[in-house]
Structures are given as C-alpha cells and as structure tokens.
C-alpha cells in the first residue's frame, strides 16, 4: 500500500511542493504542537495536517526518514508506527455479558 502512495507522491510537481510548503500548517504554527504529549494538542495538529495539501507526501517522507514520533501527515507516530492518541479511552460496551448462574 505504501508503495502505491509513494508512486502518487512522487508525481507531485516540485513547484506545487514549494508553494504548498509555505502554506503548510506546520510552517505557520508552533512546532511543539506536532510533538505534544497532550491529546487535545495532538488532535489539533492532526486536524491541521489533514487540511494540508502535502499531508500524504509528508507522511510517506516521515516513514522514509524513519521518524520515531510526532504528527506527520495527519497521523500520530510512536516508535515509528501509527498509534492511538494518549489519554483516557472509553471502552466500547461491546457485547453484554451476564454473570454465570
């Protein structure tokens, strides 16, 4: 799957890359936002990233560079893998389990 995404990313015109880089959210917001440890800030970073025209390319470049942490291309990486955001998780109620009689 990543090879297919890379092929699409490689076809992006260099001029478009340069133009979008100046308009990228990561260029106009506090860099610490993308490496925060709080769920609310990471959620904001992911939302900003997903609105960026370079988000797919950014994510693939982060994988190529073997980035270990942070928000890249709208995805949160921990130890170089996509991870769930930190914080409280409310478990799904799932199937109702009744106590054995």
PDB file of N, CA and C in Angstrom:
ATOM      1  N   UNK A   1       0.816  -1.187   0.000  1.00  0.00           N
ATOM      2  CA  UNK A   1       0.000   0.000   0.000  1.00  0.00           C
ATOM      3  C   UNK A   1       0.867   1.261   0.000  1.00  0.00           C
ATOM      4  N   UNK A   2       1.937   1.283   0.826  1.00  0.00           N
ATOM      5  CA  UNK A   2       2.779   2.460   0.895  1.00  0.00           C
ATOM      6  C   UNK A   2       3.494   2.698  -0.427  1.00  0.00           C
ATOM      7  N   UNK A   3       3.828   1.641  -1.168  1.00  0.00           N
ATOM      8  CA  UNK A   3       4.472   1.811  -2.465  1.00  0.00           C
ATOM      9  C   UNK A   3       3.554   2.536  -3.437  1.00  0.00           C
ATOM     10  N   UNK A   4       2.261   2.205  -3.411  1.00  0.00           N
ATOM     11  CA  UNK A   4       1.297   2.884  -4.283  1.00  0.00           C
ATOM     12  C   UNK A   4       1.179   4.358  -3.905  1.00  0.00           C
ATOM     13  N   UNK A   5       1.152   4.634  -2.603  1.00  0.00           N
ATOM     14  CA  UNK A   5       1.070   6.024  -2.161  1.00  0.00           C
ATOM     15  C   UNK A   5       2.331   6.789  -2.537  1.00  0.00           C
ATOM     16  N   UNK A   6       3.495   6.148  -2.426  1.00  0.00           N
ATOM     17  CA  UNK A   6       4.741   6.796  -2.818  1.00  0.00           C
ATOM     18  C   UNK A   6       4.740   7.143  -4.299  1.00  0.00           C
ATOM     19  N   UNK A   7       4.217   6.246  -5.121  1.00  0.00           N
ATOM     20  CA  UNK A   7       4.176   6.497  -6.558  1.00  0.00           C
ATOM     21  C   UNK A   7       3.347   7.744  -6.854  1.00  0.00           C
ATOM     22  N   UNK A   8       2.239   7.897  -6.149  1.00  0.00           N
ATOM     23  CA  UNK A   8       1.408   9.091  -6.341  1.00  0.00           C
ATOM     24  C   UNK A   8       2.170  10.315  -5.835  1.00  0.00           C
ATOM     25  N   UNK A   9       2.775  10.201  -4.670  1.00  0.00           N
ATOM     26  CA  UNK A   9       3.518  11.320  -4.088  1.00  0.00           C
ATOM     27  C   UNK A   9       4.689  11.749  -4.943  1.00  0.00           C
ATOM     28  N   UNK A  10       5.345  10.809  -5.599  1.00  0.00           N
ATOM     29  CA  UNK A  10       6.496  11.126  -6.439  1.00  0.00           C
ATOM     30  C   UNK A  10       6.117  11.927  -7.670  1.00  0.00           C
ATOM     31  N   UNK A  11       4.843  11.862  -8.069  1.00  0.00           N
ATOM     32  CA  UNK A  11       4.408  12.584  -9.260  1.00  0.00           C
ATOM     33  C   UNK A  11       4.028  14.031  -8.961  1.00  0.00           C
ATOM     34  N   UNK A  12       4.089  14.405  -7.685  1.00  0.00           N
ATOM     35  CA  UNK A  12       3.718  15.779  -7.330  1.00  0.00           C
ATOM     36  C   UNK A  12       4.762  16.727  -7.900  1.00  0.00           C
ATOM     37  N   UNK A  13       4.302  17.772  -8.548  1.00  0.00           N
ATOM     38  CA  UNK A  13       5.188  18.753  -9.173  1.00  0.00           C
ATOM     39  C   UNK A  13       5.984  19.509  -8.118  1.00  0.00           C
ATOM     40  N   UNK A  14       7.282  19.752  -8.368  1.00  0.00           N
ATOM     41  CA  UNK A  14       8.142  20.455  -7.411  1.00  0.00           C
ATOM     42  C   UNK A  14       7.643  21.864  -7.119  1.00  0.00           C
ATOM     43  N   UNK A  15       7.112  22.530  -8.124  1.00  0.00           N
ATOM     44  CA  UNK A  15       6.599  23.886  -7.916  1.00  0.00           C
ATOM     45  C   UNK A  15       5.433  23.858  -6.945  1.00  0.00           C
ATOM     46  N   UNK A  16       4.556  22.879  -7.097  1.00  0.00           N
ATOM     47  CA  UNK A  16       3.423  22.744  -6.187  1.00  0.00           C
ATOM     48  C   UNK A  16       3.920  22.468  -4.775  1.00  0.00           C
ATOM     49  N   UNK A  17       4.949  21.619  -4.648  1.00  0.00           N
ATOM     50  CA  UNK A  17       5.519  21.328  -3.339  1.00  0.00           C
ATOM     51  C   UNK A  17       6.036  22.597  -2.668  1.00  0.00           C
ATOM     52  N   UNK A  18       6.776  23.397  -3.408  1.00  0.00           N
ATOM     53  CA  UNK A  18       7.334  24.618  -2.824  1.00  0.00           C
ATOM     54  C   UNK A  18       6.233  25.596  -2.423  1.00  0.00           C
ATOM     55  N   UNK A  19       5.223  25.728  -3.257  1.00  0.00           N
ATOM     56  CA  UNK A  19       4.126  26.644  -2.949  1.00  0.00           C
ATOM     57  C   UNK A  19       3.339  26.175  -1.731  1.00  0.00           C
ATOM     58  N   UNK A  20       3.059  24.880  -1.660  1.00  0.00           N
ATOM     59  CA  UNK A  20       2.275  24.379  -0.533  1.00  0.00           C
ATOM     60  C   UNK A  20       3.079  24.339   0.747  1.00  0.00           C
ATOM     61  N   UNK A  21       4.418  24.210   0.636  1.00  0.00           N
ATOM     62  CA  UNK A  21       5.249  24.182   1.840  1.00  0.00           C
ATOM     63  C   UNK A  21       5.154  25.506   2.583  1.00  0.00           C
ATOM     64  N   UNK A  22       5.056  26.623   1.851  1.00  0.00           N
ATOM     65  CA  UNK A  22       4.959  27.912   2.527  1.00  0.00           C
ATOM     66  C   UNK A  22       3.595  28.094   3.173  1.00  0.00           C
ATOM     67  N   UNK A  23       2.594  27.376   2.686  1.00  0.00           N
ATOM     68  CA  UNK A  23       1.254  27.486   3.244  1.00  0.00           C
ATOM     69  C   UNK A  23       0.946  26.353   4.218  1.00  0.00           C
ATOM     70  N   UNK A  24       1.893  25.487   4.470  1.00  0.00           N
ATOM     71  CA  UNK A  24       1.670  24.332   5.336  1.00  0.00           C
ATOM     72  C   UNK A  24       1.415  24.766   6.772  1.00  0.00           C
ATOM     73  N   UNK A  25       0.469  24.120   7.447  1.00  0.00           N
ATOM     74  CA  UNK A  25       0.187  24.463   8.846  1.00  0.00           C
ATOM     75  C   UNK A  25       1.421  24.317   9.743  1.00  0.00           C
ATOM     76  N   UNK A  26       2.268  23.359   9.454  1.00  0.00           N
ATOM     77  CA  UNK A  26       3.450  23.156  10.309  1.00  0.00           C
ATOM     78  C   UNK A  26       4.444  24.309  10.176  1.00  0.00           C
ATOM     79  N   UNK A  27       4.310  25.109   9.116  1.00  0.00           N
ATOM     80  CA  UNK A  27       5.180  26.266   8.934  1.00  0.00           C
ATOM     81  C   UNK A  27       4.632  27.511   9.620  1.00  0.00           C
ATOM     82  N   UNK A  28       3.340  27.499   9.936  1.00  0.00           N
ATOM     83  CA  UNK A  28       2.720  28.697  10.498  1.00  0.00           C
ATOM     84  C   UNK A  28       2.221  28.522  11.937  1.00  0.00           C
ATOM     85  N   UNK A  29       2.450  27.360  12.531  1.00  0.00           N
ATOM     86  CA  UNK A  29       2.049  27.120  13.928  1.00  0.00           C
ATOM     87  C   UNK A  29       3.279  26.714  14.738  1.00  0.00           C
ATOM     88  N   UNK A  30       3.124  26.715  16.027  1.00  0.00           N
ATOM     89  CA  UNK A  30       4.203  26.328  16.941  1.00  0.00           C
ATOM     90  C   UNK A  30       4.651  24.895  16.649  1.00  0.00           C
ATOM     91  N   UNK A  31       5.935  24.677  16.351  1.00  0.00           N
ATOM     92  CA  UNK A  31       6.426  23.330  16.041  1.00  0.00           C
ATOM     93  C   UNK A  31       6.197  22.322  17.171  1.00  0.00           C
ATOM     94  N   UNK A  32       6.153  22.799  18.412  1.00  0.00           N
ATOM     95  CA  UNK A  32       5.941  21.893  19.543  1.00  0.00           C
ATOM     96  C   UNK A  32       4.573  21.220  19.489  1.00  0.00           C
ATOM     97  N   UNK A  33       3.640  21.825  18.777  1.00  0.00           N
ATOM     98  CA  UNK A  33       2.296  21.257  18.659  1.00  0.00           C
ATOM     99  C   UNK A  33       2.344  19.844  18.066  1.00  0.00           C
ATOM    100  N   UNK A  34       3.245  19.606  17.132  1.00  0.00           N
ATOM    101  CA  UNK A  34       3.325  18.320  16.447  1.00  0.00           C
ATOM    102  C   UNK A  34       4.055  17.252  17.270  1.00  0.00           C
ATOM    103  N   UNK A  35       4.616  17.671  18.396  1.00  0.00           N
ATOM    104  CA  UNK A  35       5.331  16.722  19.257  1.00  0.00           C
ATOM    105  C   UNK A  35       4.827  16.795  20.691  1.00  0.00           C
ATOM    106  N   UNK A  36       3.606  17.263  20.851  1.00  0.00           N
ATOM    107  CA  UNK A  36       2.996  17.428  22.170  1.00  0.00           C
ATOM    108  C   UNK A  36       2.748  16.063  22.819  1.00  0.00           C
ATOM    109  N   UNK A  37       2.461  16.108  24.093  1.00  0.00           N
ATOM    110  CA  UNK A  37       2.088  14.886  24.804  1.00  0.00           C
ATOM    111  C   UNK A  37       0.631  14.931  25.249  1.00  0.00           C
ATOM    112  N   UNK A  38      -0.062  16.018  24.929  1.00  0.00           N
ATOM    113  CA  UNK A  38      -1.465  16.113  25.321  1.00  0.00           C
ATOM    114  C   UNK A  38      -2.373  15.772  24.143  1.00  0.00           C
ATOM    115  N   UNK A  39      -3.415  15.070  24.453  1.00  0.00           N
ATOM    116  CA  UNK A  39      -4.366  14.611  23.439  1.00  0.00           C
ATOM    117  C   UNK A  39      -4.986  15.776  22.668  1.00  0.00           C
ATOM    118  N   UNK A  40      -5.363  16.839  23.363  1.00  0.00           N
ATOM    119  CA  UNK A  40      -6.028  17.967  22.694  1.00  0.00           C
ATOM    120  C   UNK A  40      -5.103  18.650  21.688  1.00  0.00           C
ATOM    121  N   UNK A  41      -3.839  18.828  22.050  1.00  0.00           N
ATOM    122  CA  UNK A  41      -2.897  19.455  21.128  1.00  0.00           C
ATOM    123  C   UNK A  41      -2.581  18.542  19.939  1.00  0.00           C
ATOM    124  N   UNK A  42      -2.442  17.249  20.201  1.00  0.00           N
ATOM    125  CA  UNK A  42      -2.179  16.303  19.113  1.00  0.00           C
ATOM    126  C   UNK A  42      -3.368  16.228  18.155  1.00  0.00           C
ATOM    127  N   UNK A  43      -4.573  16.288  18.714  1.00  0.00           N
ATOM    128  CA  UNK A  43      -5.771  16.280  17.879  1.00  0.00           C
ATOM    129  C   UNK A  43      -5.796  17.515  16.991  1.00  0.00           C
ATOM    130  N   UNK A  44      -5.433  18.659  17.555  1.00  0.00           N
ATOM    131  CA  UNK A  44      -5.375  19.898  16.771  1.00  0.00           C
ATOM    132  C   UNK A  44      -4.330  19.771  15.663  1.00  0.00           C
ATOM    133  N   UNK A  45      -3.162  19.236  15.985  1.00  0.00           N
ATOM    134  CA  UNK A  45      -2.106  19.061  14.981  1.00  0.00           C
ATOM    135  C   UNK A  45      -2.568  18.135  13.862  1.00  0.00           C
ATOM    136  N   UNK A  46      -3.221  17.049  14.224  1.00  0.00           N
ATOM    137  CA  UNK A  46      -3.708  16.108  13.211  1.00  0.00           C
ATOM    138  C   UNK A  46      -4.750  16.762  12.307  1.00  0.00           C
ATOM    139  N   UNK A  47      -5.629  17.570  12.893  1.00  0.00           N
ATOM    140  CA  UNK A  47      -6.655  18.257  12.110  1.00  0.00           C
ATOM    141  C   UNK A  47      -6.006  19.248  11.143  1.00  0.00           C
ATOM    142  N   UNK A  48      -5.020  19.995  11.632  1.00  0.00           N
ATOM    143  CA  UNK A  48      -4.319  20.943  10.768  1.00  0.00           C
ATOM    144  C   UNK A  48      -3.582  20.215   9.646  1.00  0.00           C
ATOM    145  N   UNK A  49      -2.939  19.118   9.975  1.00  0.00           N
ATOM    146  CA  UNK A  49      -2.207  18.343   8.967  1.00  0.00           C
ATOM    147  C   UNK A  49      -3.128  17.829   7.873  1.00  0.00           C
ATOM    148  N   UNK A  50      -4.266  17.343   8.270  1.00  0.00           N
ATOM    149  CA  UNK A  50      -5.179  16.745   7.286  1.00  0.00           C
ATOM    150  C   UNK A  50      -5.733  17.768   6.318  1.00  0.00           C
ATOM    151  N   UNK A  51      -5.670  19.052   6.678  1.00  0.00           N
ATOM    152  CA  UNK A  51      -6.134  20.092   5.765  1.00  0.00           C
ATOM    153  C   UNK A  51      -5.023  20.535   4.799  1.00  0.00           C
ATOM    154  N   UNK A  52      -3.832  20.037   4.998  1.00  0.00           N
ATOM    155  CA  UNK A  52      -2.671  20.438   4.199  1.00  0.00           C
ATOM    156  C   UNK A  52      -2.611  19.628   2.897  1.00  0.00           C
ATOM    157  N   UNK A  53      -2.305  20.281   1.780  1.00  0.00           N
ATOM    158  CA  UNK A  53      -2.214  19.564   0.515  1.00  0.00           C
ATOM    159  C   UNK A  53      -1.033  18.597   0.447  1.00  0.00           C
ATOM    160  N   UNK A  54      -0.080  18.726   1.356  1.00  0.00           N
ATOM    161  CA  UNK A  54       1.089  17.842   1.353  1.00  0.00           C
ATOM    162  C   UNK A  54       0.995  16.719   2.373  1.00  0.00           C
ATOM    163  N   UNK A  55      -0.141  16.516   3.012  1.00  0.00           N
ATOM    164  CA  UNK A  55      -0.210  15.568   4.128  1.00  0.00           C
ATOM    165  C   UNK A  55       0.211  14.149   3.737  1.00  0.00           C
ATOM    166  N   UNK A  56      -0.235  13.676   2.602  1.00  0.00           N
ATOM    167  CA  UNK A  56       0.133  12.316   2.185  1.00  0.00           C
ATOM    168  C   UNK A  56       1.645  12.219   1.950  1.00  0.00           C
ATOM    169  N   UNK A  57       2.183  13.186   1.262  1.00  0.00           N
ATOM    170  CA  UNK A  57       3.621  13.192   0.981  1.00  0.00           C
ATOM    171  C   UNK A  57       4.420  13.313   2.280  1.00  0.00           C
ATOM    172  N   UNK A  58       3.950  14.147   3.178  1.00  0.00           N
ATOM    173  CA  UNK A  58       4.606  14.341   4.468  1.00  0.00           C
ATOM    174  C   UNK A  58       4.685  13.024   5.241  1.00  0.00           C
ATOM    175  N   UNK A  59       3.567  12.304   5.277  1.00  0.00           N
ATOM    176  CA  UNK A  59       3.532  11.024   5.991  1.00  0.00           C
ATOM    177  C   UNK A  59       4.509  10.025   5.375  1.00  0.00           C
ATOM    178  N   UNK A  60       4.508   9.930   4.061  1.00  0.00           N
ATOM    179  CA  UNK A  60       5.409   8.984   3.391  1.00  0.00           C
ATOM    180  C   UNK A  60       6.872   9.365   3.588  1.00  0.00           C
ATOM    181  N   UNK A  61       7.154  10.667   3.550  1.00  0.00           N
ATOM    182  CA  UNK A  61       8.521  11.119   3.795  1.00  0.00           C
ATOM    183  C   UNK A  61       8.951  10.797   5.228  1.00  0.00           C
ATOM    184  N   UNK A  62       8.032  10.939   6.186  1.00  0.00           N
ATOM    185  CA  UNK A  62       8.336  10.605   7.583  1.00  0.00           C
ATOM    186  C   UNK A  62       8.666   9.118   7.716  1.00  0.00           C
ATOM    187  N   UNK A  63       7.927   8.269   7.014  1.00  0.00           N
ATOM    188  CA  UNK A  63       8.219   6.834   7.037  1.00  0.00           C
ATOM    189  C   UNK A  63       9.586   6.555   6.417  1.00  0.00           C
ATOM    190  N   UNK A  64       9.884   7.214   5.312  1.00  0.00           N
ATOM    191  CA  UNK A  64      11.188   7.037   4.652  1.00  0.00           C
ATOM    192  C   UNK A  64      12.335   7.469   5.566  1.00  0.00           C
ATOM    193  N   UNK A  65      12.120   8.551   6.316  1.00  0.00           N
ATOM    194  CA  UNK A  65      13.152   9.051   7.232  1.00  0.00           C
ATOM    195  C   UNK A  65      13.185   8.277   8.540  1.00  0.00           C
ATOM    196  N   UNK A  66      12.228   7.375   8.706  1.00  0.00           N
ATOM    197  CA  UNK A  66      12.105   6.576   9.928  1.00  0.00           C
ATOM    198  C   UNK A  66      11.922   7.467  11.156  1.00  0.00           C
ATOM    199  N   UNK A  67      11.033   8.469  10.999  1.00  0.00           N
ATOM    200  CA  UNK A  67      10.683   9.322  12.143  1.00  0.00           C
ATOM    201  C   UNK A  67      10.103   8.437  13.232  1.00  0.00           C
ATOM    202  N   UNK A  68      10.469   8.713  14.465  1.00  0.00           N
ATOM    203  CA  UNK A  68      10.015   7.847  15.552  1.00  0.00           C
ATOM    204  C   UNK A  68       8.801   8.377  16.289  1.00  0.00           C
ATOM    205  N   UNK A  69       8.556   9.692  16.205  1.00  0.00           N
ATOM    206  CA  UNK A  69       7.451  10.247  16.991  1.00  0.00           C
ATOM    207  C   UNK A  69       6.933  11.521  16.363  1.00  0.00           C
ATOM    208  N   UNK A  70       5.729  11.897  16.770  1.00  0.00           N
ATOM    209  CA  UNK A  70       5.136  13.150  16.324  1.00  0.00           C
ATOM    210  C   UNK A  70       3.974  12.935  15.374  1.00  0.00           C
ATOM    211  N   UNK A  71       3.373  14.044  14.977  1.00  0.00           N
ATOM    212  CA  UNK A  71       2.287  14.016  14.000  1.00  0.00           C
ATOM    213  C   UNK A  71       2.901  14.325  12.641  1.00  0.00           C
ATOM    214  N   UNK A  72       2.709  13.407  11.724  1.00  0.00           N
ATOM    215  CA  UNK A  72       3.241  13.531  10.367  1.00  0.00           C
ATOM    216  C   UNK A  72       2.130  13.200   9.388  1.00  0.00           C
ATOM    217  N   UNK A  73       1.795  14.145   8.542  1.00  0.00           N
ATOM    218  CA  UNK A  73       0.761  13.896   7.544  1.00  0.00           C
ATOM    219  C   UNK A  73      -0.588  13.542   8.153  1.00  0.00           C
ATOM    220  N   UNK A  74      -0.860  14.084   9.325  1.00  0.00           N
ATOM    221  CA  UNK A  74      -2.148  13.833   9.965  1.00  0.00           C
ATOM    222  C   UNK A  74      -2.233  12.530  10.735  1.00  0.00           C
ATOM    223  N   UNK A  75      -1.108  11.856  10.900  1.00  0.00           N
ATOM    224  CA  UNK A  75      -1.088  10.596  11.649  1.00  0.00           C
ATOM    225  C   UNK A  75      -0.107  10.721  12.814  1.00  0.00           C
ATOM    226  N   UNK A  76      -0.448  10.106  13.928  1.00  0.00           N
ATOM    227  CA  UNK A  76       0.375  10.171  15.130  1.00  0.00           C
ATOM    228  C   UNK A  76       1.287   8.954  15.164  1.00  0.00           C
ATOM    229  N   UNK A  77       2.596   9.206  15.206  1.00  0.00           N
ATOM    230  CA  UNK A  77       3.573   8.114  15.230  1.00  0.00           C
ATOM    231  C   UNK A  77       4.223   7.991  16.599  1.00  0.00           C
ATOM    232  N   UNK A  78       4.355   6.764  17.051  1.00  0.00           N
ATOM    233  CA  UNK A  78       5.100   6.429  18.261  1.00  0.00           C
ATOM    234  C   UNK A  78       5.969   5.236  17.904  1.00  0.00           C
ATOM    235  N   UNK A  79       7.241   5.328  18.175  1.00  0.00           N
ATOM    236  CA  UNK A  79       8.196   4.275  17.829  1.00  0.00           C
ATOM    237  C   UNK A  79       8.122   3.924  16.338  1.00  0.00           C
ATOM    238  N   UNK A  80       7.862   4.949  15.517  1.00  0.00           N
ATOM    239  CA  UNK A  80       7.833   4.752  14.077  1.00  0.00           C
ATOM    240  C   UNK A  80       6.592   4.080  13.523  1.00  0.00           C
ATOM    241  N   UNK A  81       5.573   3.908  14.365  1.00  0.00           N
ATOM    242  CA  UNK A  81       4.332   3.254  13.934  1.00  0.00           C
ATOM    243  C   UNK A  81       3.141   4.145  14.252  1.00  0.00           C
ATOM    244  N   UNK A  82       2.082   4.034  13.432  1.00  0.00           N
ATOM    245  CA  UNK A  82       0.863   4.780  13.710  1.00  0.00           C
ATOM    246  C   UNK A  82       0.297   4.290  15.038  1.00  0.00           C
ATOM    247  N   UNK A  83      -0.049   5.241  15.906  1.00  0.00           N
ATOM    248  CA  UNK A  83      -0.508   4.885  17.248  1.00  0.00           C
ATOM    249  C   UNK A  83      -1.777   5.649  17.609  1.00  0.00           C
ATOM    250  N   UNK A  84      -2.449   5.155  18.625  1.00  0.00           N
ATOM    251  CA  UNK A  84      -3.611   5.847  19.178  1.00  0.00           C
ATOM    252  C   UNK A  84      -3.115   7.042  19.990  1.00  0.00           C
ATOM    253  N   UNK A  85      -3.922   8.053  20.061  1.00  0.00           N
ATOM    254  CA  UNK A  85      -3.560   9.229  20.848  1.00  0.00           C
ATOM    255  C   UNK A  85      -3.541   8.887  22.332  1.00  0.00           C
ATOM    256  N   UNK A  86      -2.663   9.549  23.099  1.00  0.00           N
ATOM    257  CA  UNK A  86      -2.635   9.289  24.535  1.00  0.00           C
ATOM    258  C   UNK A  86      -3.866   9.882  25.211  1.00  0.00           C
ATOM    259  N   UNK A  87      -4.159   9.401  26.373  1.00  0.00           N
ATOM    260  CA  UNK A  87      -5.274   9.953  27.136  1.00  0.00           C
ATOM    261  C   UNK A  87      -6.288   8.896  27.488  1.00  0.00           C
ATOM    262  N   UNK A  88      -7.365   9.369  28.070  1.00  0.00           N
ATOM    263  CA  UNK A  88      -8.425   8.474  28.539  1.00  0.00           C
ATOM    264  C   UNK A  88      -9.177   7.902  27.348  1.00  0.00           C
ATOM    265  N   UNK A  89      -9.367   6.632  27.369  1.00  0.00           N
ATOM    266  CA  UNK A  89     -10.158   5.948  26.341  1.00  0.00           C
ATOM    267  C   UNK A  89     -11.377   5.344  27.025  1.00  0.00           C
ATOM    268  N   UNK A  90     -12.527   5.560  26.443  1.00  0.00           N
ATOM    269  CA  UNK A  90     -13.745   4.944  26.955  1.00  0.00           C
ATOM    270  C   UNK A  90     -13.947   3.666  26.159  1.00  0.00           C
ATOM    271  N   UNK A  91     -13.875   2.534  26.823  1.00  0.00           N
ATOM    272  CA  UNK A  91     -14.008   1.274  26.079  1.00  0.00           C
ATOM    273  C   UNK A  91     -15.405   1.120  25.487  1.00  0.00           C
ATOM    274  N   UNK A  92     -15.452   0.456  24.377  1.00  0.00           N
ATOM    275  CA  UNK A  92     -16.729   0.151  23.733  1.00  0.00           C
ATOM    276  C   UNK A  92     -17.485  -0.803  24.635  1.00  0.00           C
ATOM    277  N   UNK A  93     -18.805  -0.630  24.768  1.00  0.00           N
ATOM    278  CA  UNK A  93     -19.549  -1.528  25.633  1.00  0.00           C
ATOM    279  C   UNK A  93     -19.550  -2.965  25.097  1.00  0.00           C
ATOM    280  N   UNK A  94     -19.404  -3.097  23.784  1.00  0.00           N
ATOM    281  CA  UNK A  94     -19.336  -4.442  23.202  1.00  0.00           C
ATOM    282  C   UNK A  94     -20.569  -5.261  23.524  1.00  0.00           C
ATOM    283  N   UNK A  95     -20.363  -6.539  23.602  1.00  0.00           N
ATOM    284  CA  UNK A  95     -21.445  -7.471  23.879  1.00  0.00           C
ATOM    285  C   UNK A  95     -21.742  -7.486  25.376  1.00  0.00           C
ATOM    286  N   UNK A  96     -23.012  -7.482  25.698  1.00  0.00           N
ATOM    287  CA  UNK A  96     -23.420  -7.537  27.106  1.00  0.00           C
ATOM    288  C   UNK A  96     -23.088  -8.927  27.653  1.00  0.00           C
ATOM    289  N   UNK A  97     -22.367  -8.930  28.765  1.00  0.00           N
ATOM    290  CA  UNK A  97     -22.002 -10.209  29.373  1.00  0.00           C
ATOM    291  C   UNK A  97     -22.721 -10.331  30.716  1.00  0.00           C
ATOM    292  N   UNK A  98     -23.488 -11.365  30.858  1.00  0.00           N
ATOM    293  CA  UNK A  98     -24.207 -11.603  32.098  1.00  0.00           C
ATOM    294  C   UNK A  98     -23.394 -12.552  32.972  1.00  0.00           C
ATOM    295  N   UNK A  99     -23.457 -12.354  34.278  1.00  0.00           N
ATOM    296  CA  UNK A  99     -22.717 -13.260  35.171  1.00  0.00           C
ATOM    297  C   UNK A  99     -23.257 -14.681  35.054  1.00  0.00           C
ATOM    298  N   UNK A 100     -22.359 -15.642  35.182  1.00  0.00           N
ATOM    299  CA  UNK A 100     -22.762 -17.041  35.122  1.00  0.00           C
ATOM    300  C   UNK A 100     -23.648 -17.367  36.321  1.00  0.00           C
ATOM    301  N   UNK A 101     -24.668 -18.173  36.105  1.00  0.00           N
ATOM    302  CA  UNK A 101     -25.581 -18.530  37.190  1.00  0.00           C
ATOM    303  C   UNK A 101     -25.095 -19.735  37.930  1.00  0.00           C
TER     304      UNK A 101
END
